[in-house]
XYZ file of C-alpha atoms in Angstrom:
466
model
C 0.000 0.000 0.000
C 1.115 3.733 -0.334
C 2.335 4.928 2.566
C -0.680 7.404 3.909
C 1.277 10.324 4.380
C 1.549 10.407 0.457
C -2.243 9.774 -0.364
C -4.411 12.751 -1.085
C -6.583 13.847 1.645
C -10.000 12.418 0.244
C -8.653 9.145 -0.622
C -7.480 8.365 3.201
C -11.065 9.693 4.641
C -12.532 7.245 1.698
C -10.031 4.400 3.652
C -11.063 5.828 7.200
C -14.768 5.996 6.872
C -14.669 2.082 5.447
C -12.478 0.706 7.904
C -9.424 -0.059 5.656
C -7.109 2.077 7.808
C -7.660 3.604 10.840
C -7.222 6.893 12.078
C -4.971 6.081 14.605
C -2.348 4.430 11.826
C -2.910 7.666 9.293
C -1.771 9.851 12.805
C 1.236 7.393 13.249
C 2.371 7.695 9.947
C 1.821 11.653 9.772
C 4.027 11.613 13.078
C 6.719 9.929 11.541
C 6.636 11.723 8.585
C 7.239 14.878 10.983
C 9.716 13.672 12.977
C 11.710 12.822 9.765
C 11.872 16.044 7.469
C 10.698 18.566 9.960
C 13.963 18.739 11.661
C 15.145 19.970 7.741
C 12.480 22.655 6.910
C 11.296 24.065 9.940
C 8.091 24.099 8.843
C 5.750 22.930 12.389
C 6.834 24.610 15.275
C 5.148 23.030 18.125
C 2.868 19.837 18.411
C 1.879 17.324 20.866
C 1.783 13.537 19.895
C -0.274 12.440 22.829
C -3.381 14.889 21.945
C -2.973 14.212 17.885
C -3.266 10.314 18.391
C -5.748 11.037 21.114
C -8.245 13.081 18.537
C -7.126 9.706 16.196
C -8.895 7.557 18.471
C -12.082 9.382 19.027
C -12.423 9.264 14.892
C -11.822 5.614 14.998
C -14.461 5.505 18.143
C -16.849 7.332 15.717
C -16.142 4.528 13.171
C -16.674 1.629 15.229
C -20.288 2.858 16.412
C -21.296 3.058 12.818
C -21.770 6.695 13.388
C -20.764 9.170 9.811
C -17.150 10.821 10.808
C -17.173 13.185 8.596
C -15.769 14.196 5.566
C -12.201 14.420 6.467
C -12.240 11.429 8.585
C -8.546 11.103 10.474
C -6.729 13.508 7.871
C -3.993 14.787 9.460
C -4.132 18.874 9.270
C -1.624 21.615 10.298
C -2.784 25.090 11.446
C -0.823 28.699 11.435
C 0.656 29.917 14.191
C -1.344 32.860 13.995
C -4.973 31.274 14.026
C -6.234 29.727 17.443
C -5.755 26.435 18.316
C -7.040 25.343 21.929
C -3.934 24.745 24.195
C -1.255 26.589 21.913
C 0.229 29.420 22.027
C -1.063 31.794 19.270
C 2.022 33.404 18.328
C 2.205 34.923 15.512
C 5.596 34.480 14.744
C 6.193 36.957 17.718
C 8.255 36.939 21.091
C 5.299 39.418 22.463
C 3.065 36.236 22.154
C 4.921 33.692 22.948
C 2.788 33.076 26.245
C -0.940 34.123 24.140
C -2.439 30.375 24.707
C -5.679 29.969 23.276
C -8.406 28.542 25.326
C -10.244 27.919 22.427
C -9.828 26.884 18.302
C -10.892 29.720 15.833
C -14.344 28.745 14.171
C -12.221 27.502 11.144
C -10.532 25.125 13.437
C -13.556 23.723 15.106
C -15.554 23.088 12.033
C -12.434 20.915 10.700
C -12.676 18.747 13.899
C -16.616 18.404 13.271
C -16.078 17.103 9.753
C -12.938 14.371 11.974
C -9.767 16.274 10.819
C -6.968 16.186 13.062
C -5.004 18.805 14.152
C -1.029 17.723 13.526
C 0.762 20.534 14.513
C 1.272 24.173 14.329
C 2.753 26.052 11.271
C 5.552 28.537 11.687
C 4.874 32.301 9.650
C 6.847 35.392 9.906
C 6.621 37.995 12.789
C 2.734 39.343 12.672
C 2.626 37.804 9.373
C 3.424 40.582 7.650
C 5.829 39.130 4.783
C 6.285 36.885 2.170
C 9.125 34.829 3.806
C 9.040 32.698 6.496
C 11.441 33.918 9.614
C 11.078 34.633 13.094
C 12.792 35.170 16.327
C 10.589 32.848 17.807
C 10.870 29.988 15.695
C 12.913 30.830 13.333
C 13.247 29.724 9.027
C 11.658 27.955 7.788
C 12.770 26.410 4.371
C 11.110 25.590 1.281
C 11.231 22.006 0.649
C 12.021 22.216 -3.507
C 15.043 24.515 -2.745
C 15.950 26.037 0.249
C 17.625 28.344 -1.345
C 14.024 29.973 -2.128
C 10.853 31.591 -0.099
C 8.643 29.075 0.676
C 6.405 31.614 0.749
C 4.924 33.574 3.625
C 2.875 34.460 5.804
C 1.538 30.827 5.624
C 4.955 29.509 4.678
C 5.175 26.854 7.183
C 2.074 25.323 6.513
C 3.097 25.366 2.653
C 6.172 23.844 3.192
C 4.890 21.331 5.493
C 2.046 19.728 2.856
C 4.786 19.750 0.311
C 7.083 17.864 2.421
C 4.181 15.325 3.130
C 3.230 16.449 6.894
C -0.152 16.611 7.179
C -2.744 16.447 4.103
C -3.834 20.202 4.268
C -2.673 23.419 5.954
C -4.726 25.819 7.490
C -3.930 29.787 6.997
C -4.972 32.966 6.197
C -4.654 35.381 3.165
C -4.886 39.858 3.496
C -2.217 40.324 0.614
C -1.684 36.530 -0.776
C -0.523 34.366 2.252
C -1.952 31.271 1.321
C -2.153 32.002 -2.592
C 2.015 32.862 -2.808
C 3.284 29.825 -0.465
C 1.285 27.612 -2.424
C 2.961 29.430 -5.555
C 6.671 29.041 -3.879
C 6.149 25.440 -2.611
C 4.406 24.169 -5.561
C 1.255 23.261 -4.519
C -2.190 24.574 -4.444
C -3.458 27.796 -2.440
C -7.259 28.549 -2.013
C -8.250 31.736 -0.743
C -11.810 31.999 -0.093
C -14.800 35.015 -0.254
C -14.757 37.684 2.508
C -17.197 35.868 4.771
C -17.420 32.115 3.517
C -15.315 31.171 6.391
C -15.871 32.115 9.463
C -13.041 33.509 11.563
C -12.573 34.642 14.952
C -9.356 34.502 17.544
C -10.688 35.053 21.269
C -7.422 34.733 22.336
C -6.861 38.691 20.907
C -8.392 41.811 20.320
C -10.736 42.444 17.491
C -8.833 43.810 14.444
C -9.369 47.351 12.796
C -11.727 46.888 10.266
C -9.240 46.873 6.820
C -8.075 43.850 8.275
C -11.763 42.272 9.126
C -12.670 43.481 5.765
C -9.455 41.927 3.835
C -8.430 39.114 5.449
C -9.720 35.347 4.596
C -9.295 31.488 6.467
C -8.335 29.461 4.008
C -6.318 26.067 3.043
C -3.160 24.865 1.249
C -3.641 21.494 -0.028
C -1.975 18.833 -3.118
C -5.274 18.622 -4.935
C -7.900 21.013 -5.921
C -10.186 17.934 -4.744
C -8.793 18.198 -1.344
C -8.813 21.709 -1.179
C -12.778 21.389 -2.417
C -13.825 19.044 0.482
C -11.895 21.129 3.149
C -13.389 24.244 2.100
C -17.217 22.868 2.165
C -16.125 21.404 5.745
C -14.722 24.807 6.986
C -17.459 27.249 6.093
C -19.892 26.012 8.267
C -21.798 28.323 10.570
C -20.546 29.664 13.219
C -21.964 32.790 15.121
C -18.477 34.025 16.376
C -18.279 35.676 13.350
C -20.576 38.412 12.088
C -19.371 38.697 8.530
C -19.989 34.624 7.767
C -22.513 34.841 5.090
C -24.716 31.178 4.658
C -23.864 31.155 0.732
C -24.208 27.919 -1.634
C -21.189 26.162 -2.294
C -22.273 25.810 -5.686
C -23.677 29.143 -7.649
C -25.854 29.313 -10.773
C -24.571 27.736 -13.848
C -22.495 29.809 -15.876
C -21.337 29.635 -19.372
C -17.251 28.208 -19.022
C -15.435 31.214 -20.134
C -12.377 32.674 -18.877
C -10.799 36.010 -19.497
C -6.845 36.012 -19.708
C -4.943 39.084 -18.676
C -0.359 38.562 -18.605
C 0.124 42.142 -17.442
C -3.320 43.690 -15.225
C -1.663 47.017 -14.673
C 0.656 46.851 -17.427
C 2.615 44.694 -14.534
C 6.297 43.130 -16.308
C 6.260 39.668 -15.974
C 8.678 37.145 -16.044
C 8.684 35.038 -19.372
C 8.681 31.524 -17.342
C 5.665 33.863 -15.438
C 3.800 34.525 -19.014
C 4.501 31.098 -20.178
C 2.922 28.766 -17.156
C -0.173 31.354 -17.786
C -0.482 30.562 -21.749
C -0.010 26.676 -20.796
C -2.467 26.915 -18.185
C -4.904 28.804 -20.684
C -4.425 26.103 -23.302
C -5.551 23.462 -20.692
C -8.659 25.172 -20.067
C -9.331 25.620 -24.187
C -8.598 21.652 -24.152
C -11.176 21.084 -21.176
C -13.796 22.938 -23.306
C -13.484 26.364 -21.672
C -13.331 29.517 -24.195
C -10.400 31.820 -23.216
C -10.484 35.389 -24.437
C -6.787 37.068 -23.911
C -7.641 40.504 -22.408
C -5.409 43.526 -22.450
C -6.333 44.775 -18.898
C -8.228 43.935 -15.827
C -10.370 46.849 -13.803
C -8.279 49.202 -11.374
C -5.559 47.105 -9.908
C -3.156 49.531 -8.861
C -5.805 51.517 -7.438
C -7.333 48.504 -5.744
C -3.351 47.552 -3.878
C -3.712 51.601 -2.585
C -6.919 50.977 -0.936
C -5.579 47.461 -0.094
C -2.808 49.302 1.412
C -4.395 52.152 2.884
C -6.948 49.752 4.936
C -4.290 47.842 6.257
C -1.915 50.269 7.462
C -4.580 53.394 7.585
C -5.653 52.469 11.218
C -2.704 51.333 13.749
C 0.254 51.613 12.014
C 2.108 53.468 15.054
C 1.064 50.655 17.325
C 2.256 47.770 14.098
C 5.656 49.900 14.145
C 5.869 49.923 17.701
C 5.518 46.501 18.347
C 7.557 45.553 15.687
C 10.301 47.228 17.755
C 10.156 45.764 20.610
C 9.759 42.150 18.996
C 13.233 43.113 17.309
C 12.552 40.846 14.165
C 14.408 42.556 11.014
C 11.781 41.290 8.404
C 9.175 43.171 10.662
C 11.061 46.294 10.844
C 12.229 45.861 7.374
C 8.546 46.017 6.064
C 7.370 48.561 8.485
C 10.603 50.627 7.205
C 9.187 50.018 3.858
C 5.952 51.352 3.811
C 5.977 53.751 6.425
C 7.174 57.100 3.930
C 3.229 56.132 3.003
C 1.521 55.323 6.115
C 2.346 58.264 7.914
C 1.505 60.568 5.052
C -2.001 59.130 5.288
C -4.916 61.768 6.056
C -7.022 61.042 9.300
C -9.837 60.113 7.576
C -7.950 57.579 4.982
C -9.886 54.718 5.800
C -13.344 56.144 5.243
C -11.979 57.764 1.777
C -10.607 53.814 1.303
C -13.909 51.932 1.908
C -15.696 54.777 -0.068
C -13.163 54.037 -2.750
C -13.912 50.054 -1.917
C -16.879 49.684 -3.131
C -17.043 51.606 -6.412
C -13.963 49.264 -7.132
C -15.810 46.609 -6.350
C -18.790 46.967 -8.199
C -16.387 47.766 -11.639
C -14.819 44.230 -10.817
C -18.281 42.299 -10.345
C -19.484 43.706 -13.772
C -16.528 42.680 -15.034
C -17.180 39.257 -13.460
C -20.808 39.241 -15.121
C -19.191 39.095 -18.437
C -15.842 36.861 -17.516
C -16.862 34.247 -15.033
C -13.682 33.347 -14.534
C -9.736 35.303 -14.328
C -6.844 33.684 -15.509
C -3.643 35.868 -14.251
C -0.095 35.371 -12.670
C 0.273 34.962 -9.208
C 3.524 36.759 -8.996
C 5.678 39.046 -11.602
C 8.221 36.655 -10.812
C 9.170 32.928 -10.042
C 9.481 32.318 -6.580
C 12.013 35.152 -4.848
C 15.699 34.089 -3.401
C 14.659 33.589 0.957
C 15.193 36.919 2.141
C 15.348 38.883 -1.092
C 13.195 41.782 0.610
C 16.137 42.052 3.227
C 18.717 43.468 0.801
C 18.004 47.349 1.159
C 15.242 48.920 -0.560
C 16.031 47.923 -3.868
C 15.720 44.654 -2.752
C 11.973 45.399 -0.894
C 10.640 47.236 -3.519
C 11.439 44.513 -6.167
C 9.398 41.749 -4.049
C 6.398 44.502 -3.127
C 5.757 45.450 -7.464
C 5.934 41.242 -8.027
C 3.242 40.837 -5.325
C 0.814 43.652 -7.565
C -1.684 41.348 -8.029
C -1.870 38.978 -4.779
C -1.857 42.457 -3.032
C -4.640 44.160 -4.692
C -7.566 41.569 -5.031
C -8.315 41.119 -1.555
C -9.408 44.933 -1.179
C -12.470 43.724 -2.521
C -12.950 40.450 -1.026
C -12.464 38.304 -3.607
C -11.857 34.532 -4.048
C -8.249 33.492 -5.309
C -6.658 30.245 -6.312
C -3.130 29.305 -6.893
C -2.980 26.584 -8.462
C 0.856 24.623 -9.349
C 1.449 24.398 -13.377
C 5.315 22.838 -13.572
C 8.589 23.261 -12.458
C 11.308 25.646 -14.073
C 14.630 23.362 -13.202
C 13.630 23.050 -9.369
C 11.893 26.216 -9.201
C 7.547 25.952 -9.383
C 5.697 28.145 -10.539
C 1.608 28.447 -11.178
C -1.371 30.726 -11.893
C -3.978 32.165 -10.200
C -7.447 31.784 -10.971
C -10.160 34.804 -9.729
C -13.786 34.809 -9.607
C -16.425 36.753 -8.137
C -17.805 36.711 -4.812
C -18.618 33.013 -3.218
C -17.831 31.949 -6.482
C -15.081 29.818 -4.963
C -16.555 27.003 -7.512
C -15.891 28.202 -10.463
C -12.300 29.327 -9.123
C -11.731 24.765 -8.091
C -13.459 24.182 -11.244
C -11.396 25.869 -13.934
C -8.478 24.622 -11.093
C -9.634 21.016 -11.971
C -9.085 21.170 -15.641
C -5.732 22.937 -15.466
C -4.692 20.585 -13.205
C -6.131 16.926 -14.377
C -3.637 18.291 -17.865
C -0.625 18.507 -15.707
C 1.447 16.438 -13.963
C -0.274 15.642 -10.107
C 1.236 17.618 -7.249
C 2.967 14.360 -5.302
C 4.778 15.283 -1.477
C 8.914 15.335 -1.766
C 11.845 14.538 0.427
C 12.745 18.196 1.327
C 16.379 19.136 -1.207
C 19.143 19.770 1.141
């Protein structure tokens, strides 16, 4: 049999629910899988054996009484450091936290438990999760599995590295300027970031956020198959009256006509030609799956939607980020408060009600343009996957990394569902595209993700390169 650390996270729920394997041996062999290429990428950062085989056993329980598990039945599951998680410290890649221990899992959390997930470890992310690299003074690096040499991504880096490295079956994170779409994108795998409001979120170990962030920010998963990533998603956005913003949308929206809109450079953005050529190739798949694709010069206002993105996340508490990203000492923290703060402080007092004015006429130009393109075919990144660190080397060096990120940094202004999905490899270097849609319309995003994938080659877990 395949080892079950290597199966997809469907097919060893499938095995679970029928009594082929138990929960308890899929926990054993995620352990081991841990204990043998964690020590090389850094990518979990705390985890307790005794409570993952524990939750292992009540699945198996579940089993033996003939009662329904659930959909992801004993998969194994990783969650971000920064998202709570009942008896762990909710970090967030800071020193500041190091004692924050949450009494009780985020909504996310929970309703992966309810459909019999369980919860492998925690995944390490940069200080406040503020970059697209993976460091801390906490935990420290962590290092991308394909080449360490590269990002594996941030701010849900760990988790990324960790399902390409074949610990756990999915990885729980977030995404407010592409933090589970770029990973995904570094790592080689597949990044889903979901609607404002699909899943519910809510951390009661800390304060409520200002509201850029609760308008921006999105629970999602990084997974090895759009399938997976399909079933974790229907299992996470369950109800849950923590959070006021959950919205009790279909998974599954009207029929549309399968047409997809192609844009290389939104913005005018310069891409990368290995960038421009994994989004032809991925275009071509969808024309051989029986999609149309129509090759678009522009998108609507992306520049203009990464200023509002920007202006509601550093608009209200930016003295208080900067602050605390002194005393936590970390330089990518300071390095990226260094970077944008000629623009933060510049802001005008009322810059956040001129930015969610701004919002939603952006908004509504996008969801027209939605009405007529069901579906967005763009890069992910300007560039393949950055050298770990690159926005370390002076400003030259930041401001390279912050134009690539254009487009993961400008779509969640107005809430709207991303997914990376993993094309090929250049040499040892992955790269993907991104595929948009319009709000709750996560569907269309896994099903144009389906075709590009099912003409590639499958995503399969790796010994980490050393």
């Amino acid at each position: 049999m395949t080892e079950l650390w290597r199966l997809s996270a469907t097919d060893l729920a499938c095995l679970i629910r029928v009594r082929k394997v138990s929960a308890r041996e899929a926990a054993e062999a995620a352990l081991q899988r841990l204990d043998a290429v964690n020590p090389r990428i850094n990518a979990i950062v705390a985890h307790r054996p005794d409570l993952v085989l524990a939750q292992a056993d009540r699945v198996d329980q579940t089993v033996a009484r003939g009662e329904d598990p659930g959909p992801l039945a004993g998969v194994p599951v990783t969650v971000k450091i920064n998202t709570d998680q009942a008896g762990f410290a909710t970090t967030n890649g800071t020193r500041l936290q190091k004692d924050l221990v949450a009494k009780t899992n985020s909504p996310a959390v929970d309703n992966l438990v309810r459909a019999g997930a369980v919860l492998l470890g925690r995944s390490n992310a940069p200080t406040f999760a503020l970059r697209w690299f993976t460091s801390n003074l906490l935990h420290g690096s962590t290092y991308n599995p394909r080449d360490p040499s590269l990002t594996p991504g941030g701010s849900t880096g760990g988790g990324a590295a960790a399902v390409t490295a074949g610990i756990g079956h999915l990885a729980v994170g977030t995404d407010i300027g592409g933090s589970l779409r770029y990973p995904a994108y570094a790592c080689g795998v597949h990044g889903l970031r979901p609607t404002l409001g699909r899943v519910p979120a809510y951390n009661a170990s800390s304060p409520e956020r200002p509201i850029g962030p609760e308008l921006m920010s999105a629970t999602g998963l990084i997974g090895r198959t759009i399938g997976d990533l399909r079933v974790g998603l229907a299992a996470m956005s369950a109800s849950d009256p923590r959070d006021p913003w959950w919205v009790p949308a279909p998974l599954e929206g009207p029929a549309v006509p399968l047409h997809a809109a192609m844009c290389l450079r939104p913005g005018g953005l310069q891409i990368a030609k290995e960038v421009e050529a994994a989004v032809l190739d991925a275009g071509r798949r969808l024309t051989d799956a029986g999609w149309s694709v129509e090759e678009i010069e522009d998108t609507p206002p992306i520049h203009e939607a990464a200023e509002v993105q920007e202006a509601l996340w550093l608009g209200d508490g930016f003295a208080e980020l900067a602050d605390a990203a002194e005393r936590d000492g970390d330089p990518g923290a300071l390095a990226t408060v260094a970077g944008v703060r000629a623009k933060a402080e510049t802001y005008p007092p009322d810059v956040v009600a001129r930015a969610l004015l701004r919002r939603t006429t952006l908004t509504r130009e996008w969801l027209l343009f939605f009405a007529k393109h069901p579906v967005l075919l763009l890069p992910v990144s300007a560039e393949l996957p950055f050298p770990d660190g690159l926005d370390l080397q002076g400003e030259a060096g930041f401001q390279r990394v912050w134009q690539a990120q254009l487009i993961l940094r400008s779509l969640p202004a107005m809430g709207l569902p991303g997914l990376t999905v993993s094309t090929n490899l250049v040499g040892s270097v992955p790269v993907g595209v991104q595929i948009v849609a319009g709000h709750f319309r996560e569907d269309l995003c896994l099903l144009a993700g389906k075709a590009i994938e099912a003409r590639g080659t499958p995503v399969s877990p790796i010994d980490p390169m050393t």
